[in-house]
Coordinates of C-alpha atoms in Angstrom, one line a residue:
M179 CA 78.8 113.3 114.8
T180 CA 80.5 112.0 117.8
K181 CA 83.7 112.4 119.8
E182 CA 84.9 109.1 118.3
Y183 CA 84.1 110.3 114.8
F184 CA 86.2 113.5 115.2
T185 CA 89.0 111.5 116.9
D186 CA 89.1 109.2 114.0
L187 CA 89.2 112.1 111.5
A188 CA 92.0 113.7 113.5
K189 CA 93.9 110.4 113.3
Y190 CA 93.2 110.2 109.6
N191 CA 94.5 113.8 109.3
R192 CA 97.8 112.7 110.9
W193 CA 98.1 109.6 108.7
A194 CA 97.5 111.6 105.5
N195 CA 99.9 114.4 106.7
E196 CA 102.6 111.8 107.4
K197 CA 102.2 110.5 103.8
I198 CA 102.8 114.0 102.5
I199 CA 105.6 114.5 104.9
S200 CA 107.4 111.5 103.6
W201 CA 107.1 112.9 100.1
C202 CA 108.3 116.3 101.2
L203 CA 111.4 114.7 102.8
A204 CA 112.1 113.0 99.5
I205 CA 112.4 116.2 97.6
D206 CA 115.3 118.6 97.7
D207 CA 115.3 122.2 98.9
S208 CA 115.0 123.6 95.4
Q209 CA 111.8 121.6 94.8
W210 CA 110.6 122.5 98.3
N211 CA 110.9 126.2 97.5
Q212 CA 110.2 126.2 93.7
E213 CA 107.7 128.8 92.6
I214 CA 104.4 127.2 91.5
V215 CA 101.1 128.8 90.5
S216 CA 98.7 127.7 93.2
S217 CA 96.9 129.1 96.3
F218 CA 100.4 129.5 97.8
S219 CA 103.5 129.9 95.7
S220 CA 105.5 126.9 96.8
I221 CA 105.3 123.5 98.5
S222 CA 107.0 125.1 101.5
K223 CA 104.4 127.9 101.8
T224 CA 101.5 125.5 101.3
V225 CA 102.8 123.2 104.1
L226 CA 103.4 126.2 106.4
H227 CA 99.8 127.3 105.8
I228 CA 98.4 123.9 106.7
V229 CA 100.6 123.8 109.8
G230 CA 99.7 127.3 110.8
A231 CA 95.9 126.6 110.4
E232 CA 96.1 123.3 112.4
Q233 CA 98.1 125.0 115.1
I234 CA 96.0 128.1 115.5
W235 CA 92.8 126.1 115.6
A236 CA 94.2 123.7 118.2
E237 CA 95.2 126.7 120.3
R238 CA 91.9 128.3 119.9
L239 CA 90.1 125.1 120.9
E240 CA 92.4 125.0 124.0
N241 CA 91.5 128.6 124.8
V242 CA 95.0 129.9 124.4
E243 CA 94.7 133.6 125.0
N244 CA 96.9 134.9 122.1
P245 CA 97.3 132.1 119.6
V246 CA 100.1 132.6 117.1
W247 CA 99.6 132.6 113.3
L248 CA 102.7 130.7 112.5
P249 CA 103.2 131.8 108.9
A250 CA 103.5 135.4 110.1
V251 CA 106.5 134.6 112.4
F252 CA 108.1 131.4 111.1
E253 CA 111.8 131.5 110.2
G254 CA 112.7 127.8 110.2
D255 CA 113.7 125.4 107.5
K256 CA 112.0 122.3 106.0
G257 CA 112.9 120.2 109.0
D258 CA 111.4 122.8 111.4
T259 CA 108.3 123.0 109.3
I260 CA 107.8 119.3 109.3
A261 CA 108.4 119.0 113.0
A262 CA 105.8 121.7 113.6
W263 CA 103.4 119.9 111.3
R264 CA 103.7 116.7 113.3
R265 CA 103.1 118.6 116.5
S266 CA 100.0 120.4 115.1
S267 CA 98.6 117.0 113.9
D268 CA 99.1 115.6 117.3
L269 CA 97.5 118.6 119.0
L270 CA 94.3 117.9 117.1
I271 CA 94.3 114.3 118.1
Q272 CA 94.9 115.2 121.7
F273 CA 92.1 117.7 121.8
T274 CA 89.6 115.2 120.3
E275 CA 90.7 112.4 122.6
M276 CA 90.5 114.6 125.7
M277 CA 87.3 116.5 125.0
Q278 CA 84.0 115.6 126.5
P279 CA 81.3 114.6 123.9
S280 CA 79.1 117.5 125.0
Q281 CA 81.8 119.9 123.9
L282 CA 81.0 119.3 120.3
L283 CA 77.9 121.3 120.6
E284 CA 79.4 124.1 122.7
N285 CA 80.2 127.4 121.2
Q286 CA 83.8 128.4 121.1
S287 CA 84.7 132.1 121.0
F288 CA 88.0 133.1 119.3
K289 CA 89.6 136.0 117.5
R290 CA 90.3 135.6 113.8
I291 CA 93.7 136.6 112.5
N292 CA 92.4 140.0 111.6
G293 CA 91.3 140.5 115.3
E294 CA 87.5 140.0 114.6
E295 CA 85.8 138.2 117.4
F296 CA 83.8 135.1 116.4
T297 CA 81.8 132.3 117.9
Q298 CA 81.3 128.9 116.4
P299 CA 80.3 125.4 117.6
V300 CA 83.3 123.1 118.3
Y301 CA 82.0 120.5 115.8
E302 CA 82.1 123.1 113.0
I303 CA 85.6 124.2 113.9
L304 CA 86.8 120.6 113.9
S305 CA 85.0 119.9 110.6
H306 CA 86.6 123.0 109.1
V307 CA 90.2 122.5 110.1
L308 CA 90.3 118.8 109.2
N309 CA 88.6 119.5 105.8
H310 CA 91.0 122.5 105.3
S311 CA 94.0 120.2 105.6
T312 CA 92.5 117.7 103.2
Y313 CA 91.9 120.5 100.6
H314 CA 95.5 121.7 100.8
R315 CA 97.0 118.2 100.8
G316 CA 95.3 117.7 97.4
Q317 CA 97.1 120.8 96.2
L318 CA 100.3 119.5 97.5
V319 CA 100.0 116.3 95.5
T320 CA 99.6 118.4 92.3
M321 CA 102.5 120.7 93.3
L322 CA 104.8 117.7 94.1
R323 CA 104.1 116.3 90.6
Q324 CA 104.9 119.8 89.1
V325 CA 108.3 119.8 90.7
G326 CA 109.0 116.3 89.4
F327 CA 108.1 114.1 92.3
T328 CA 105.7 111.4 91.0
D329 CA 105.9 108.7 93.6
V330 CA 102.5 109.7 95.2
S331 CA 99.7 107.5 96.4
A332 CA 96.2 108.1 97.7
T333 CA 95.6 110.1 100.8
D334 CA 91.8 109.7 100.7
L335 CA 89.8 108.6 103.7
L336 CA 88.8 105.3 102.2
P337 CA 92.4 103.9 102.0
Y338 CA 92.9 105.1 105.6
Y339 CA 89.8 103.2 106.7
T340 CA 90.8 100.2 104.7
K341 CA 94.2 100.1 106.3
H342 CA 93.2 101.0 109.9
K343 CA 89.7 99.5 110.3
L344 CA 90.2 95.9 109.1

């Protein structure tokens, strides 16, 4: 576990998010908002959840005093959601590139959405948020297929490494 490892995972996260974004841009608004049985009831709500999680964790890591849980206040459209997703992906890369390697083992204090105070090592937070996005991207692949979009491809880490490490 190194700074370089987490920077690489943050770059993978953006790469995989961009693949999903391209597919989301290819579907129409009815598909974007179609009710689907899953953790969240539509592609739009699932994407917003990912964006919100990436953003709030990036803000917590940067010690923002009152980070915002985006899904609770968001009123934008698909374009706004995707723009926010790109920003949140970039925030995680910026954090990992700028952090000192010693920060990985430091404890980070933060308030959870319910107001509960919590402390966790930075490496655990980064591991969580990057894994969290991967989990929900997998759901999005299934959801996209359910609304009729079948032009999906792998978003796994191995294809990223194959494309970016050769």
